[in-house]
């Protein structure tokens, strides 16, 4: 297999040896279609998240623990997965059983957990997308794919950008990136939508204001 691969690559290199250098791509496109107004960008993010059937809330740092506790109770979540680096104060008001992932949790343990609370790396307003990169407070990818309820906290305005071109320079492509646009969903040939097939059935997003 290795020898065949090398022979094929050698032929490709020989075929393009005298080819001119490829020109630099033209990047004169608009990087955003949204005016540079943090309040307008946050409103757009809220609108597009909701359009993808995420449930969106706004809160201050002081209001956050009570809101998270209320969301867990509303969904009947008696246990919650806690990624490494999540601020402990976020869960201070909740009586849900906390399961730290510093073990890490086994697939069976994770499957028995009702919810997960995480932060994020970035949120993109124009596409209603949340980006996770397994950084502090986000955890590994399985944490946000197995539990049926995902509560994600987005700090505004510092973690919110208007567009994908604005997001790319702020994202490390070597990290394990997860791009989330609403709860997990799919549909069959009749376009009957089913949620929770390959990820959380419910996505609650908290826009954390200064």
Short mmCIF file of C-alpha atoms in Angstrom, two decimals:
data_model
loop_
_atom_site.label_atom_id
_atom_site.label_comp_id
_atom_site.label_asym_id
_atom_site.label_seq_id
_atom_site.Cartn_x
_atom_site.Cartn_y
_atom_site.Cartn_z
CA UNK A 1 0.00 0.00 0.00
CA UNK A 2 2.79 2.40 0.91
CA UNK A 3 4.72 1.70 -2.32
CA UNK A 4 1.59 2.23 -4.43
CA UNK A 5 0.92 5.51 -2.68
CA UNK A 6 4.44 6.73 -3.30
CA UNK A 7 4.28 5.79 -6.99
CA UNK A 8 1.02 7.68 -7.46
CA UNK A 9 2.35 10.77 -5.67
CA UNK A 10 5.56 10.63 -7.67
CA UNK A 11 3.57 10.70 -10.91
CA UNK A 12 1.52 13.65 -9.67
CA UNK A 13 4.67 15.57 -8.71
CA UNK A 14 6.26 14.86 -12.09
CA UNK A 15 3.11 15.99 -13.92
CA UNK A 16 2.99 19.36 -12.15
CA UNK A 17 6.73 19.97 -11.88
CA UNK A 18 6.73 22.68 -14.59
CA UNK A 19 3.32 24.13 -13.76
CA UNK A 20 3.21 27.82 -12.77
CA UNK A 21 2.59 28.75 -9.16
CA UNK A 22 -1.09 28.96 -8.29
CA UNK A 23 -2.23 32.57 -7.81
CA UNK A 24 -3.28 33.76 -4.39
CA UNK A 25 -7.05 33.46 -3.95
CA UNK A 26 -9.05 36.66 -4.19
CA UNK A 27 -10.50 37.62 -0.83
CA UNK A 28 -12.34 40.83 -1.65
CA UNK A 29 -15.68 39.49 -0.41
CA UNK A 30 -17.60 41.00 2.50
CA UNK A 31 -16.56 39.50 5.81
CA UNK A 32 -19.93 40.27 7.36
CA UNK A 33 -23.41 41.40 6.40
CA UNK A 34 -24.13 42.82 9.84
CA UNK A 35 -23.45 46.34 11.06
CA UNK A 36 -20.76 46.70 13.69
CA UNK A 37 -23.08 47.09 16.67
CA UNK A 38 -22.64 44.62 19.58
CA UNK A 39 -26.29 44.91 20.57
CA UNK A 40 -27.49 44.24 17.01
CA UNK A 41 -25.08 41.30 16.64
CA UNK A 42 -26.32 39.80 19.92
CA UNK A 43 -29.95 40.22 18.84
CA UNK A 44 -29.15 38.49 15.54
CA UNK A 45 -27.48 35.60 17.37
CA UNK A 46 -30.52 35.27 19.63
CA UNK A 47 -32.87 35.26 16.63
CA UNK A 48 -30.92 32.68 14.65
CA UNK A 49 -30.37 30.37 17.62
CA UNK A 50 -34.12 30.40 18.23
CA UNK A 51 -34.76 29.78 14.53
CA UNK A 52 -32.73 26.57 14.89
CA UNK A 53 -35.00 25.62 17.82
CA UNK A 54 -32.52 26.35 20.57
CA UNK A 55 -34.12 27.90 23.66
CA UNK A 56 -32.39 31.21 24.36
CA UNK A 57 -32.11 33.15 27.62
CA UNK A 58 -30.28 36.27 28.70
CA UNK A 59 -28.79 36.68 32.15
CA UNK A 60 -26.15 38.49 34.14
CA UNK A 61 -23.41 36.73 36.06
CA UNK A 62 -25.39 37.16 39.29
CA UNK A 63 -28.54 35.69 37.72
CA UNK A 64 -26.82 32.73 36.06
CA UNK A 65 -26.73 30.16 38.93
CA UNK A 66 -30.46 30.52 39.62
CA UNK A 67 -31.28 30.31 35.91
CA UNK A 68 -29.22 27.14 35.41
CA UNK A 69 -30.85 25.58 38.47
CA UNK A 70 -34.29 26.48 37.10
CA UNK A 71 -33.52 24.99 33.68
CA UNK A 72 -32.27 21.74 35.18
CA UNK A 73 -35.36 21.48 37.38
CA UNK A 74 -37.73 22.32 34.50
CA UNK A 75 -36.30 19.48 32.43
CA UNK A 76 -36.30 17.07 35.35
CA UNK A 77 -32.52 16.73 35.25
CA UNK A 78 -31.39 15.12 38.49
CA UNK A 79 -27.77 14.72 37.41
CA UNK A 80 -25.39 16.91 35.44
CA UNK A 81 -22.00 16.35 33.84
CA UNK A 82 -19.42 18.97 34.75
CA UNK A 83 -16.48 19.58 32.40
CA UNK A 84 -13.10 20.50 33.84
CA UNK A 85 -12.73 24.25 34.23
CA UNK A 86 -16.45 25.07 34.49
CA UNK A 87 -16.91 27.90 37.04
CA UNK A 88 -18.17 26.21 40.22
CA UNK A 89 -20.50 29.13 40.96
CA UNK A 90 -22.61 28.34 37.88
CA UNK A 91 -24.04 25.27 39.64
CA UNK A 92 -24.17 26.65 43.18
CA UNK A 93 -27.95 27.04 43.17
CA UNK A 94 -28.70 23.59 41.75
CA UNK A 95 -29.27 20.45 43.80
CA UNK A 96 -28.67 18.16 40.79
CA UNK A 97 -26.02 15.50 41.39
CA UNK A 98 -22.79 16.70 39.82
CA UNK A 99 -20.56 14.27 37.91
CA UNK A 100 -17.07 15.58 37.25
CA UNK A 101 -15.47 14.41 34.02
CA UNK A 102 -11.92 14.49 35.31
CA UNK A 103 -12.06 10.65 35.51
CA UNK A 104 -13.22 10.71 32.74
CA UNK A 105 -16.80 9.44 32.86
CA UNK A 106 -17.24 6.09 31.12
CA UNK A 107 -19.71 5.84 28.23
CA UNK A 108 -22.16 4.05 30.55
CA UNK A 109 -21.82 6.70 33.26
CA UNK A 110 -22.24 9.48 30.73
CA UNK A 111 -25.32 7.82 29.24
CA UNK A 112 -26.92 7.83 32.71
CA UNK A 113 -26.38 11.59 33.17
CA UNK A 114 -29.40 13.78 32.43
CA UNK A 115 -27.67 17.01 31.38
CA UNK A 116 -24.43 18.83 30.78
CA UNK A 117 -23.52 22.48 31.38
CA UNK A 118 -20.70 24.02 29.36
CA UNK A 119 -19.23 27.26 28.17
CA UNK A 120 -18.13 27.73 24.56
CA UNK A 121 -15.25 29.03 22.47
CA UNK A 122 -17.28 31.29 20.20
CA UNK A 123 -20.75 32.03 18.84
CA UNK A 124 -21.53 33.19 15.30
CA UNK A 125 -24.54 35.48 14.91
CA UNK A 126 -25.25 35.21 11.18
CA UNK A 127 -25.44 31.42 11.26
CA UNK A 128 -26.76 30.89 14.79
CA UNK A 129 -23.79 28.61 15.49
CA UNK A 130 -21.96 27.82 18.72
CA UNK A 131 -18.37 26.58 18.46
CA UNK A 132 -16.78 24.34 21.09
CA UNK A 133 -13.06 23.54 21.07
CA UNK A 134 -12.72 21.34 24.20
CA UNK A 135 -11.20 24.25 26.12
CA UNK A 136 -11.74 24.97 29.85
CA UNK A 137 -15.39 24.67 30.83
CA UNK A 138 -16.30 22.89 27.58
CA UNK A 139 -14.96 19.39 28.01
CA UNK A 140 -14.48 16.63 25.47
CA UNK A 141 -16.88 16.18 22.58
CA UNK A 142 -18.73 13.21 24.13
CA UNK A 143 -19.96 15.42 26.98
CA UNK A 144 -22.08 17.48 24.60
CA UNK A 145 -23.24 14.59 22.42
CA UNK A 146 -24.50 11.98 24.89
CA UNK A 147 -26.65 13.77 27.55
CA UNK A 148 -30.15 14.66 26.34
CA UNK A 149 -29.96 18.26 27.63
CA UNK A 150 -27.15 20.70 26.88
CA UNK A 151 -27.05 24.06 28.65
CA UNK A 152 -24.44 26.26 26.97
CA UNK A 153 -23.31 29.64 28.28
CA UNK A 154 -22.06 32.26 25.82
CA UNK A 155 -20.32 35.35 27.17
CA UNK A 156 -21.48 38.47 25.37
CA UNK A 157 -20.03 40.41 23.71
CA UNK A 158 -16.53 38.93 23.95
CA UNK A 159 -17.43 35.45 22.64
CA UNK A 160 -19.82 36.65 19.92
CA UNK A 161 -18.83 37.47 16.34
CA UNK A 162 -21.03 38.43 13.43
CA UNK A 163 -19.86 36.00 10.74
CA UNK A 164 -17.88 32.89 9.88
CA UNK A 165 -15.00 34.87 8.25
CA UNK A 166 -14.66 36.82 11.51
CA UNK A 167 -14.72 33.59 13.51
CA UNK A 168 -12.01 31.70 11.62
CA UNK A 169 -8.99 33.75 12.79
CA UNK A 170 -10.11 33.24 16.39
CA UNK A 171 -10.37 29.45 16.12
CA UNK A 172 -7.45 27.04 16.46
CA UNK A 173 -7.86 24.47 13.64
CA UNK A 174 -5.68 21.97 15.52
CA UNK A 175 -8.25 21.67 18.32
CA UNK A 176 -11.26 19.28 18.23
CA UNK A 177 -13.95 21.66 17.00
CA UNK A 178 -17.68 21.04 17.36
CA UNK A 179 -20.03 23.40 15.51
CA UNK A 180 -23.56 23.41 16.93
CA UNK A 181 -26.55 24.95 15.19
CA UNK A 182 -29.53 24.02 17.34
CA UNK A 183 -30.36 20.67 18.96
CA UNK A 184 -29.48 17.44 17.21
CA UNK A 185 -32.04 16.81 14.47
CA UNK A 186 -32.65 14.85 11.31
CA UNK A 187 -35.59 14.19 9.02
CA UNK A 188 -36.73 11.33 6.82
CA UNK A 189 -37.80 11.40 3.18
CA UNK A 190 -41.20 12.75 4.27
CA UNK A 191 -39.38 15.62 6.05
CA UNK A 192 -40.65 14.49 9.46
CA UNK A 193 -38.20 16.06 11.88
CA UNK A 194 -36.81 13.96 14.73
CA UNK A 195 -34.65 15.55 17.42
CA UNK A 196 -32.08 13.90 19.65
CA UNK A 197 -30.96 11.22 17.20
CA UNK A 198 -27.21 11.88 17.34
CA UNK A 199 -26.89 14.46 20.11
CA UNK A 200 -28.87 16.45 22.66
CA UNK A 201 -32.62 16.64 22.15
CA UNK A 202 -32.71 20.03 23.89
CA UNK A 203 -30.26 22.93 23.62
CA UNK A 204 -30.63 25.76 26.12
CA UNK A 205 -28.37 28.74 25.41
CA UNK A 206 -27.69 31.46 27.97
CA UNK A 207 -26.34 34.73 26.61
CA UNK A 208 -24.34 36.02 29.56
CA UNK A 209 -24.30 39.80 29.56
CA UNK A 210 -21.82 42.05 31.37
#
